[in-house]
Tab-separated table of C-alpha atoms in Angstrom:
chain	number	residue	atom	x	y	z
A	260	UNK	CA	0.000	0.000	0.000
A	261	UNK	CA	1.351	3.196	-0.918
A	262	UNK	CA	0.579	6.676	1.169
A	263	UNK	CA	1.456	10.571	0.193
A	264	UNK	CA	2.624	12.036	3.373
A	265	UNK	CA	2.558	16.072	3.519
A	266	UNK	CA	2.100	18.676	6.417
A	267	UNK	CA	2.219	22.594	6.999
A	268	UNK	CA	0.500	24.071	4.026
A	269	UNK	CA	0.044	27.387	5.779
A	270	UNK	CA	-3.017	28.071	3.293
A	271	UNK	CA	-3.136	31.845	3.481
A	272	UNK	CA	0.616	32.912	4.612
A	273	UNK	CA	1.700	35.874	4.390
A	274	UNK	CA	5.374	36.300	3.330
A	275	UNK	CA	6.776	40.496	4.468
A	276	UNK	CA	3.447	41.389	3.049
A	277	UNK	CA	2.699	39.045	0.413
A	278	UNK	CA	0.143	36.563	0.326
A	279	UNK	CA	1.640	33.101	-0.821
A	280	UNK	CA	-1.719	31.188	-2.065
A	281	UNK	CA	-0.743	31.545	-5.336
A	282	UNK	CA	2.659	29.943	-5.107
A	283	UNK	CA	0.596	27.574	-2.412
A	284	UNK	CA	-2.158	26.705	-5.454
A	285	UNK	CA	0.745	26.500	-8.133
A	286	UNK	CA	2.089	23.474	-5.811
A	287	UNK	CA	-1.245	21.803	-4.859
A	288	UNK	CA	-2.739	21.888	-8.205
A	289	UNK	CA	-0.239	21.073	-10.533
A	290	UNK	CA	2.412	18.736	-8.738
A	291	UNK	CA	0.024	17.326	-5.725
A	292	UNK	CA	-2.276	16.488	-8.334
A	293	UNK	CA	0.357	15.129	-11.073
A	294	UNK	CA	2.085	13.124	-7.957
A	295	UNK	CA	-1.413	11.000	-6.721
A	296	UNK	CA	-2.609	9.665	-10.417
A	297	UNK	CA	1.887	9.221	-11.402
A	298	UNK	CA	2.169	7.477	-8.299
A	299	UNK	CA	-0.731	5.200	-7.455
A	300	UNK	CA	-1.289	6.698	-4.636
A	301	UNK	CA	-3.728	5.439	-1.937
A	302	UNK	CA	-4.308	7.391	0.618
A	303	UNK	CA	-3.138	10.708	1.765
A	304	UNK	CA	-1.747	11.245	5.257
A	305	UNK	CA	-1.912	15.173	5.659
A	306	UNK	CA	-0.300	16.054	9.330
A	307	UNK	CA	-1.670	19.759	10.337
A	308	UNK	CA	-1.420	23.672	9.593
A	309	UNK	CA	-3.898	22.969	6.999
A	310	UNK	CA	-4.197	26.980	7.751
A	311	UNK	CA	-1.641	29.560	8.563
A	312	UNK	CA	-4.585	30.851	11.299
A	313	UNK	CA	-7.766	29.665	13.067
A	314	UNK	CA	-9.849	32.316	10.949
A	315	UNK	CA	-7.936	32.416	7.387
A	316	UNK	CA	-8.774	35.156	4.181
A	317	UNK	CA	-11.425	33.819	1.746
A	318	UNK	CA	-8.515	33.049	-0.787
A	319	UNK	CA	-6.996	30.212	1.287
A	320	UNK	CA	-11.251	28.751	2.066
A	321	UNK	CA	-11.340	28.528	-1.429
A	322	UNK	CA	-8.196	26.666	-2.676
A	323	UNK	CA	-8.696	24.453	0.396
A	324	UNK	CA	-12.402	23.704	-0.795
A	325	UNK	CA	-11.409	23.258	-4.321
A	326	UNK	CA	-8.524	20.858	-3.067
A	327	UNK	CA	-11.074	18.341	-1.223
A	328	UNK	CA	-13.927	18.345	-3.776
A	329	UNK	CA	-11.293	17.315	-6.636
A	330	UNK	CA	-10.217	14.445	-4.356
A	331	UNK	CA	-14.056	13.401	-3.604
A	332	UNK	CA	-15.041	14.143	-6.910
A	333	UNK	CA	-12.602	13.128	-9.224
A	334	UNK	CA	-9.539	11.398	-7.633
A	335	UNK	CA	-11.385	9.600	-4.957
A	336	UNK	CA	-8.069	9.023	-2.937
A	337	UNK	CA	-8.441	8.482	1.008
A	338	UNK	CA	-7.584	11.929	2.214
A	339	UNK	CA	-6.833	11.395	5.923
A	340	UNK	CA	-6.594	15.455	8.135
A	341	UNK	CA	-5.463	16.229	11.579
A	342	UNK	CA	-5.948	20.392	12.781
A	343	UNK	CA	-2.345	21.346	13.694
A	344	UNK	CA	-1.789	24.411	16.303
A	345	UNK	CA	-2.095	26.931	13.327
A	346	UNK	CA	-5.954	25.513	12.584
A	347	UNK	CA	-9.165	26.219	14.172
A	348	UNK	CA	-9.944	22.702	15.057
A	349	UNK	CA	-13.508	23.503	15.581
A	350	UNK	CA	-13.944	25.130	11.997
A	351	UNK	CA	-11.629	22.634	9.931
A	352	UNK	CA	-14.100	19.839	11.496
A	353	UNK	CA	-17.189	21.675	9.688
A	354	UNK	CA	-19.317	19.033	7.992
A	355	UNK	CA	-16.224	16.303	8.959
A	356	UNK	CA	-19.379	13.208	9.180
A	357	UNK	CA	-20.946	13.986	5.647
A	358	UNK	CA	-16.671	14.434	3.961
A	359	UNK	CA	-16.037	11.280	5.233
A	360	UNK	CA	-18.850	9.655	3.306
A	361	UNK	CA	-16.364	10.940	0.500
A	362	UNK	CA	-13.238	9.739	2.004
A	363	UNK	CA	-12.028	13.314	3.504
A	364	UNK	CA	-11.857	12.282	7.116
A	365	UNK	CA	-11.155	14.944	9.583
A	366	UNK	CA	-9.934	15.156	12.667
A	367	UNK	CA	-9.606	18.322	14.555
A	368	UNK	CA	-10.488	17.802	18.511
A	369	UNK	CA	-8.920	15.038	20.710
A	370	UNK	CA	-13.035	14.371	21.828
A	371	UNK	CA	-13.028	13.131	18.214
A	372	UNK	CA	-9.948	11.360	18.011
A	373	UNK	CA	-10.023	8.145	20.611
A	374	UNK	CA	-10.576	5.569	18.217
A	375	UNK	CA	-8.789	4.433	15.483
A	376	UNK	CA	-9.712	4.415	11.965
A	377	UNK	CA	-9.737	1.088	10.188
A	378	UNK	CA	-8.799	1.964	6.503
A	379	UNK	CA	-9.484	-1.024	3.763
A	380	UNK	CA	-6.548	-0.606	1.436
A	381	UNK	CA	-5.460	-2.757	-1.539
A	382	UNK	CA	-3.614	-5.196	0.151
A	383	UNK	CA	-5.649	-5.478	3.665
A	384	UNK	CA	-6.625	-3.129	6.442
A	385	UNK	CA	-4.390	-0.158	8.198
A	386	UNK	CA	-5.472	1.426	11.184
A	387	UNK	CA	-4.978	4.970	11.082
A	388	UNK	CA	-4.697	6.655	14.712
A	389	UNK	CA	-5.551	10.775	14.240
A	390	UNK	CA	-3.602	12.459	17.349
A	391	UNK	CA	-4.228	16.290	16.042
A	392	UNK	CA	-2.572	19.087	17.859
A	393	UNK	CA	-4.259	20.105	21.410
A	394	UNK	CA	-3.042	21.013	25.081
A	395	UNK	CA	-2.479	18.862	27.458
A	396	UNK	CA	-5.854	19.535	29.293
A	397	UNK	CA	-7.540	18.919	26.751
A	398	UNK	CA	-6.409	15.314	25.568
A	399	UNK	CA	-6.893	14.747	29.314
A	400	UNK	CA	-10.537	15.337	28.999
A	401	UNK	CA	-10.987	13.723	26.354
A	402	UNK	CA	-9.376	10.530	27.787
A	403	UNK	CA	-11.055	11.076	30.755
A	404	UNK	CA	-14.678	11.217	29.077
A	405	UNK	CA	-13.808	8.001	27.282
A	406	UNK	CA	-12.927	6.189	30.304
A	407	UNK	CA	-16.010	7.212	32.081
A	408	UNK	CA	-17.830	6.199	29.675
A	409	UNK	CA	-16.802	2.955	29.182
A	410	UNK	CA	-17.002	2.876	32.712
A	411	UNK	CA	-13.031	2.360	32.649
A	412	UNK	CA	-12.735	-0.990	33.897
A	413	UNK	CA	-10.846	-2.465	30.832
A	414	UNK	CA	-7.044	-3.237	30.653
A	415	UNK	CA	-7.203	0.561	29.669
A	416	UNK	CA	-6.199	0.458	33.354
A	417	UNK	CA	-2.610	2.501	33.034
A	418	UNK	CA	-4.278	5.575	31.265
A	419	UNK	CA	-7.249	5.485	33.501
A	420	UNK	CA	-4.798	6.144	36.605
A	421	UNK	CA	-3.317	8.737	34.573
A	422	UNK	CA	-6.090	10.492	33.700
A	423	UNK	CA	-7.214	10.135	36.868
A	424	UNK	CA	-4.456	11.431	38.880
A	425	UNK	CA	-4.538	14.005	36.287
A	426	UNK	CA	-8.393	15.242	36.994
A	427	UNK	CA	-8.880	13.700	41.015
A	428	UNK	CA	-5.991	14.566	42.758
A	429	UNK	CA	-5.557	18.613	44.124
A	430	UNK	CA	-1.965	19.053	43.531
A	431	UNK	CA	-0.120	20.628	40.801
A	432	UNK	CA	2.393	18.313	39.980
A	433	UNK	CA	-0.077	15.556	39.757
A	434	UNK	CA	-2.553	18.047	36.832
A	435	UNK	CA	0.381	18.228	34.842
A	436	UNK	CA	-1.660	21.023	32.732
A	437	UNK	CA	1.516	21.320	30.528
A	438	UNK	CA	3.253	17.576	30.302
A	439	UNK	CA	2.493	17.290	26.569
A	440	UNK	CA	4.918	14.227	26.262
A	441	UNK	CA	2.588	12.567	29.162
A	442	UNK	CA	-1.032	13.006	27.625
A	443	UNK	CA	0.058	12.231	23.938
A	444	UNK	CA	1.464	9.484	25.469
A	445	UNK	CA	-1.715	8.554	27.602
A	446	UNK	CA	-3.402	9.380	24.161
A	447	UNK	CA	-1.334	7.023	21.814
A	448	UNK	CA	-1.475	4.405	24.250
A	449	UNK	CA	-4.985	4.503	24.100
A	450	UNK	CA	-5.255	4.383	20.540
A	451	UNK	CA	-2.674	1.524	19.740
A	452	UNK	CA	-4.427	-0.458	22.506
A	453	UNK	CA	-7.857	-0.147	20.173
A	454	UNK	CA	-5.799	-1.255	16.862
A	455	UNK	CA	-6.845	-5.373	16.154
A	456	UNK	CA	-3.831	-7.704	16.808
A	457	UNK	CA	-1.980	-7.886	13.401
A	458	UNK	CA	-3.357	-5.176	11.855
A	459	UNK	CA	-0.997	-2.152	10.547
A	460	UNK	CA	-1.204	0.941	11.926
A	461	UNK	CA	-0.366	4.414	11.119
A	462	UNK	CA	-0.144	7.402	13.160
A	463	UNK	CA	-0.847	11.049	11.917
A	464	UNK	CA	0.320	13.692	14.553
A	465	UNK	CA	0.879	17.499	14.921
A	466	UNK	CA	3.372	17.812	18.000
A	467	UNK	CA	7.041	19.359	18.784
A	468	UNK	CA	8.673	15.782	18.967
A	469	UNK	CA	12.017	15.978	21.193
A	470	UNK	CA	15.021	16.412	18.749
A	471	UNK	CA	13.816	17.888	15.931
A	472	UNK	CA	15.742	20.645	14.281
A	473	UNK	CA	13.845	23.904	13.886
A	474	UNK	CA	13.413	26.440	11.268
A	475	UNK	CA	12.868	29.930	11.156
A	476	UNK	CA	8.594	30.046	10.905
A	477	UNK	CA	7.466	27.611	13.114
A	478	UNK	CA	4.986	28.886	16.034
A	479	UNK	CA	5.872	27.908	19.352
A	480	UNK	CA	3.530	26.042	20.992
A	481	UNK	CA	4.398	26.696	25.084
A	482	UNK	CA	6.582	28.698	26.787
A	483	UNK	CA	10.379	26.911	28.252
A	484	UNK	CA	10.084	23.800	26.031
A	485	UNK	CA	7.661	21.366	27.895
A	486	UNK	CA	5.547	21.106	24.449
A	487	UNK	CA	7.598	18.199	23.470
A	488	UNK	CA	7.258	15.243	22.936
A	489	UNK	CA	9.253	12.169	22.888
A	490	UNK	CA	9.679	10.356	19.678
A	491	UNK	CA	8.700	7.234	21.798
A	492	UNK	CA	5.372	8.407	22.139
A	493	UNK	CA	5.111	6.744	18.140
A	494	UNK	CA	7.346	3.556	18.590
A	495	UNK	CA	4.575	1.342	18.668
A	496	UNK	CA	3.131	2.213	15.791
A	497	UNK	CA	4.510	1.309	11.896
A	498	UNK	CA	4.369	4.759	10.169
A	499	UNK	CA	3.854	8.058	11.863
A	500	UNK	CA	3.227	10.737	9.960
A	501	UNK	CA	4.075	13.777	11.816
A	502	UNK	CA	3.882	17.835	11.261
A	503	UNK	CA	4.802	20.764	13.111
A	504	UNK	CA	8.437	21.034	11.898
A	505	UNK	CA	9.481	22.774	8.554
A	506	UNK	CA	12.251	20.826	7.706
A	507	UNK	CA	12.234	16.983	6.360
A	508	UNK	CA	12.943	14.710	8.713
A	509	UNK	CA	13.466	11.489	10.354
A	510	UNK	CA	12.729	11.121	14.141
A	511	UNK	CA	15.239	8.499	15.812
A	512	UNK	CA	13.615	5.899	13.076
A	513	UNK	CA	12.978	6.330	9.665
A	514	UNK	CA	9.273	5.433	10.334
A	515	UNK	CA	9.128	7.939	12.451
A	516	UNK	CA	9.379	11.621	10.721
A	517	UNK	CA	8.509	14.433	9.626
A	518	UNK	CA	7.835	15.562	5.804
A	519	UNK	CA	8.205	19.494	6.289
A	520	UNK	CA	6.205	21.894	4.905
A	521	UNK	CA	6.020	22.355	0.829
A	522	UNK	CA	7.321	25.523	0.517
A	523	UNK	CA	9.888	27.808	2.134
A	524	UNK	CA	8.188	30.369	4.724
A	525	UNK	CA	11.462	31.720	6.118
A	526	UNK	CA	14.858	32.704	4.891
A	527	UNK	CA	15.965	30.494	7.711
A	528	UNK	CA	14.792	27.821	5.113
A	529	UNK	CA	16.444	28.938	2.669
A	530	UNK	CA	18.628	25.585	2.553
A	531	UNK	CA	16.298	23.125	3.442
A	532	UNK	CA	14.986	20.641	0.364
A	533	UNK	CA	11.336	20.454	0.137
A	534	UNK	CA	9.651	17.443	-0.639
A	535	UNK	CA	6.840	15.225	-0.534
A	536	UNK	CA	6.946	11.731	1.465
A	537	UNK	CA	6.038	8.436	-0.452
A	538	UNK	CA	5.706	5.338	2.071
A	539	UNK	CA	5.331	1.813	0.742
A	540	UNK	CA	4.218	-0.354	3.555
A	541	UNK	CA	4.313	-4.077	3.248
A	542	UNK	CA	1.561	-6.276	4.563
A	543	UNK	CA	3.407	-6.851	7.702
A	544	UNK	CA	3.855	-3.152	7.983
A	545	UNK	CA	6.892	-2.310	7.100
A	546	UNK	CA	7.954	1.069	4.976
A	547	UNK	CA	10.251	1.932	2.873
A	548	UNK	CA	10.591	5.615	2.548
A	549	UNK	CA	11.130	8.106	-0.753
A	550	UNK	CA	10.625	11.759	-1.248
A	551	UNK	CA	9.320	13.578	-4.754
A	552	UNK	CA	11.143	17.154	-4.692
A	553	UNK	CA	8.558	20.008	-4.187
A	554	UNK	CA	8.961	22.210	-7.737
A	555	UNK	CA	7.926	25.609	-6.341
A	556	UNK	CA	7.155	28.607	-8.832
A	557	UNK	CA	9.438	30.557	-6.774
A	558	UNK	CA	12.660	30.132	-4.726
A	559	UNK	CA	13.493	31.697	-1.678
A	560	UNK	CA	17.147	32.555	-1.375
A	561	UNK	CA	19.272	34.935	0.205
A	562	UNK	CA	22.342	36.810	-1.986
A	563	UNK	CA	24.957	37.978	-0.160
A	564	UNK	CA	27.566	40.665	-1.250
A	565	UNK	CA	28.168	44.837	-2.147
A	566	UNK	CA	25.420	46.267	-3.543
A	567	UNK	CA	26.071	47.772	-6.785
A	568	UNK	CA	27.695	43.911	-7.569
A	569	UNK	CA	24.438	42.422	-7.078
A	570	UNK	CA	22.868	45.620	-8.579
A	571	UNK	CA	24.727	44.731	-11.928
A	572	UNK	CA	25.497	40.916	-12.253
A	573	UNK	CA	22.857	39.874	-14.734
A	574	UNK	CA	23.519	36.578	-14.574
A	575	UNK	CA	22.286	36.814	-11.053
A	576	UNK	CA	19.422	38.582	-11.981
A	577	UNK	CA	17.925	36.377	-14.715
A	578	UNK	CA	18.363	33.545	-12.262
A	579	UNK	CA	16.767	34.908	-9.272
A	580	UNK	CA	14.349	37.979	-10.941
A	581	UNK	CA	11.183	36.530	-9.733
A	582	UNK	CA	12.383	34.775	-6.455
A	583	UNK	CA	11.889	36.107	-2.441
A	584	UNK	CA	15.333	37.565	-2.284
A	585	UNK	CA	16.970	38.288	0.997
A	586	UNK	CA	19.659	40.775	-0.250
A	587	UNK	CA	22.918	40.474	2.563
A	588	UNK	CA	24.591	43.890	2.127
A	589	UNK	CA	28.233	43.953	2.882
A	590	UNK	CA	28.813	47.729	2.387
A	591	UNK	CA	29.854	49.696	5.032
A	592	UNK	CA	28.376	52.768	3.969
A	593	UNK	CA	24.757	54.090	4.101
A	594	UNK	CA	23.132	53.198	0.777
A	595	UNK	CA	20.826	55.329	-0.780
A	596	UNK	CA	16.986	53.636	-2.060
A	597	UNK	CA	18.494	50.545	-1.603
A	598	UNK	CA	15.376	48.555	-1.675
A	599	UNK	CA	13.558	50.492	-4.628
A	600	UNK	CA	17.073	50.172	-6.542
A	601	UNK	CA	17.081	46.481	-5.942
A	602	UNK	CA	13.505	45.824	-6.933
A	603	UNK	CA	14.018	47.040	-10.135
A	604	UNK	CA	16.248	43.672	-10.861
A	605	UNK	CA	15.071	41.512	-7.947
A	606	UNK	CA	11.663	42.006	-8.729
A	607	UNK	CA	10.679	40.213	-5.375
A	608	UNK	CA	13.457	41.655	-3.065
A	609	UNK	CA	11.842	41.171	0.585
A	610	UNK	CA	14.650	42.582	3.101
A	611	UNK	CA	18.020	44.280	3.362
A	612	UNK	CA	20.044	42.416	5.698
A	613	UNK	CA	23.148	45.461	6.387
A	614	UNK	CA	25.634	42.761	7.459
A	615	UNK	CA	28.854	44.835	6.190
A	616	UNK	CA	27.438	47.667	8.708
A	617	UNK	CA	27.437	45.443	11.579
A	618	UNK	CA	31.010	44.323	11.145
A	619	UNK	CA	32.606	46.911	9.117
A	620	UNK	CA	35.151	50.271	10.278
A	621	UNK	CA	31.843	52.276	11.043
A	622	UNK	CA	30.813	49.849	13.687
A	623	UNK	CA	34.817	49.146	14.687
A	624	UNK	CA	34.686	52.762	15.862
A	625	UNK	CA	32.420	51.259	18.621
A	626	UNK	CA	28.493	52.197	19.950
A	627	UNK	CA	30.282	54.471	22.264
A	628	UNK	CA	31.426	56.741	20.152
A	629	UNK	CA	28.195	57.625	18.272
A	630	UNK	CA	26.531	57.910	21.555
A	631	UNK	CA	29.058	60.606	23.066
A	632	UNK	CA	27.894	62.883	20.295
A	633	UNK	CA	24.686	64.762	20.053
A	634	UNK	CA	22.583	65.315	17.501
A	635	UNK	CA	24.184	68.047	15.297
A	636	UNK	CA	27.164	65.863	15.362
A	637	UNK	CA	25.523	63.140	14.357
A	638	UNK	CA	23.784	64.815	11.510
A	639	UNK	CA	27.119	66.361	10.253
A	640	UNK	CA	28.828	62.996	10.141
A	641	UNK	CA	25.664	61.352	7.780
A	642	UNK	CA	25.558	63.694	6.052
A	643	UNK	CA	29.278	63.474	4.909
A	644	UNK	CA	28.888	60.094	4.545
A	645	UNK	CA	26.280	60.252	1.839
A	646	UNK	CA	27.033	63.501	-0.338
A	647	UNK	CA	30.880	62.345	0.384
A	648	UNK	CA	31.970	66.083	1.201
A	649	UNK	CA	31.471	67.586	5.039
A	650	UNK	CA	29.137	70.806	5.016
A	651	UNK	CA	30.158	74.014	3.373
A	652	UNK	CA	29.955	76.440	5.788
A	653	UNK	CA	26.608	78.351	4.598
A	654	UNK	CA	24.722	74.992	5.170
A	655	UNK	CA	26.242	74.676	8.272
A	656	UNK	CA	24.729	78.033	9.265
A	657	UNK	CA	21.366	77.105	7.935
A	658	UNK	CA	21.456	73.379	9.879
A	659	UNK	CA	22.763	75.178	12.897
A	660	UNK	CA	19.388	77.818	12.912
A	661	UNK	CA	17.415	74.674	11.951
A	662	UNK	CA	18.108	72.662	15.336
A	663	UNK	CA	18.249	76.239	17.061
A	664	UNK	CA	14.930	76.624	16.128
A	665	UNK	CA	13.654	72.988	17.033
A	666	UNK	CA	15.393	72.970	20.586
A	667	UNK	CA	13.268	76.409	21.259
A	668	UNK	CA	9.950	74.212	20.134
A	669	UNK	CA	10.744	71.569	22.560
């Protein structure tokens, strides 16, 4: 059986101003597409941050809509959803019991997710375990509830004490409102526990798994680092599919990884290789792993060097004219319109990094300096910096009677 793993489409990002969804649709709609008929696939294992926010523009609706009804309607490949911490789990689950009678299954709250899923594939049954992205609290509640209400007297017995302590007992260390690696935990247990004896299973997850190398535009999800989770929390299981990360990855076991998000949302990411994840899983459950390069209609990259070299190399330009261009300035002297100036050949030019500034002979003079001298000082020296000449002395006696005249305002 073969499965499409993806994650982090940040439907409706916005890039230093810009929305993406049209570099978002040119990826969903031609290669997505292309990659499910080319590749047999059968099912798709999508892992959170469907959205890039709980309420996102119309634009982002719309290309989301148009991607499910073109997998009910015309593809008709199992499209398998967990909400990630960007989503509004309560909206993405709008009309989830009529999609799934069309093979889009949702899952957005834990209070929906405590059962597995029992997919029939080509080649047999897979069980696929939805653990989308929630607190703490709330996968204890939802635990809790099930237990209750199967009056919790099952060999379910090690999560009911857990849940348990977690909801009975007055003392803070025994809530553990914040122990993410102990509810999803609690939570996979309980799921893995449901899965028939020698059936496969697959896990689809949005957490912060322990280990995992960050990027530059991924959200935090607590404060001081106890949102992680440990990459045990999934060893049980024979694929999970996991999002939350930016960058391709495996997670102490090649079954266990992330696939990154298609396209680059930070020039932190400039280096990392986008991709999709194929897994071929055997009937006794074991994968072996592939990735399709993402083919994005625009790069991001960051060009480093002095600005009138990048401001003339047209070989640079022609490569990069319509990419998000970081441009890495190392001139130590103010530049003039930089940004317009670079536009004109970098027609996507987000940010001026002034890196030569920074370590340049203007800052070797040290902070101290410039702060020793007061304003008319200060104005003097840019101003020979940038016509290259200090101030005849008629200007001088005009800038003089300027600040004269705005130290009286004050």
């Amino acid at each position: 059986m073969r499965f499409l793993h993806t994650a982090d489409w940040h439907l409706g990002r916005i890039f230093y101003g810009q929305y993406l969804t049209e570099d978002q649709a040119h990826v969903l709609e031609h290669q997505f597409f292309n990659i499910l008929k080319d590749e047999n696939i059968d099912g798709i294992l999508l892992a959170g941050d469907i959205f890039d926010r709980a309420v996102p523009p119309i634009e982002a609706i719309e290309l989301w809509d148009s991607i499910i009804t073109r997998l009910a309607m015309d593809y008709k490949v199992p499209f398998f959803v967990v909400s990630g911490n960007h989503d509004g789990a309560e909206r993405l689950e709008v009309g989830r019991s009529m999609l799934s009678q069309s093979g889009i299954h949702i899952w957005g709250s834990p209070h929906h997710a405590l059962m597995p899923f029992e997919f029939e594939g080509t080649d047999g049954k897979v069980a696929i375990c939805p653990m989308p992205f929630s607190e703490p609290r709330r996968i204890g509640e939802a635990l809790f509830a099930d237990v209750e209400a199967t009056n919790a007297e099952s060999t379910d017995t090690e999560i009911a004490d857990i849940v348990t302590q977690c909801y009975e007992q007055n003392c803070e260390s025994a809530l553990n409102l914040h122990n993410y690696d102990q509810m999803y935990q609690a939570w996979s247990d309980h799921l893995y526990k449901q899965v028939p004896k020698g059936m496969r299973s697959i896990a689809i997850s949005h957490a912060f798994v322990m280990g995992g190398e960050v990027g530059g535009s991924e959200r935090t999800l607590s404060v001081g680092g106890s949102e992680q989770v440990n990459p045990q929390v999934f060893k049980d299981f024979h694929y999970t599919a996991l999002g939350h990360l930016h960058g391709p990855q495996r997670m102490g076991a090649d079954y266990i990884r992330y696939s990154g998000s298609p396209l680059k949302y930070s020039f932190d990411e400039h280096m990392q290789k986008k991709s999709f994840t194929i897994i071929d899983m055997d009937t006794k459950g074991n994968v072996d792993i592939s990735t399709i390069p993402v083919e994005a209609k625009r790069d991001v990259v960051i060009l480093e060097g002095y600005f009138e070299d990048l401001l003339n190399d047209k070989a640079l330009q022609a490569k990069h004219r319509d990419d998000y261009v970081q441009a890495r300035l190392l001139d130590t002297m103010p530049i003039m319109d930089g940004m317009a100036k670079l536009r004109q050949v970098y027609h996507r030019c987000m940010t001026i990094d002034l890196v030569g500034r920074v370590a340049g002979p203007v800052a070797d003079m040290g902070e101290a300096i410039f702060k020793e001298l007061n304003e008319r000082d200060l104005f003097n020296q840019f101003a020979e910096t940038v016509w290259k000449e200090p101030l005849t002395e008629k200007e001088q006696q005009y800038i003089n009677s300027v600040w004269d005249r705005i130290l009286k305002e004050d």
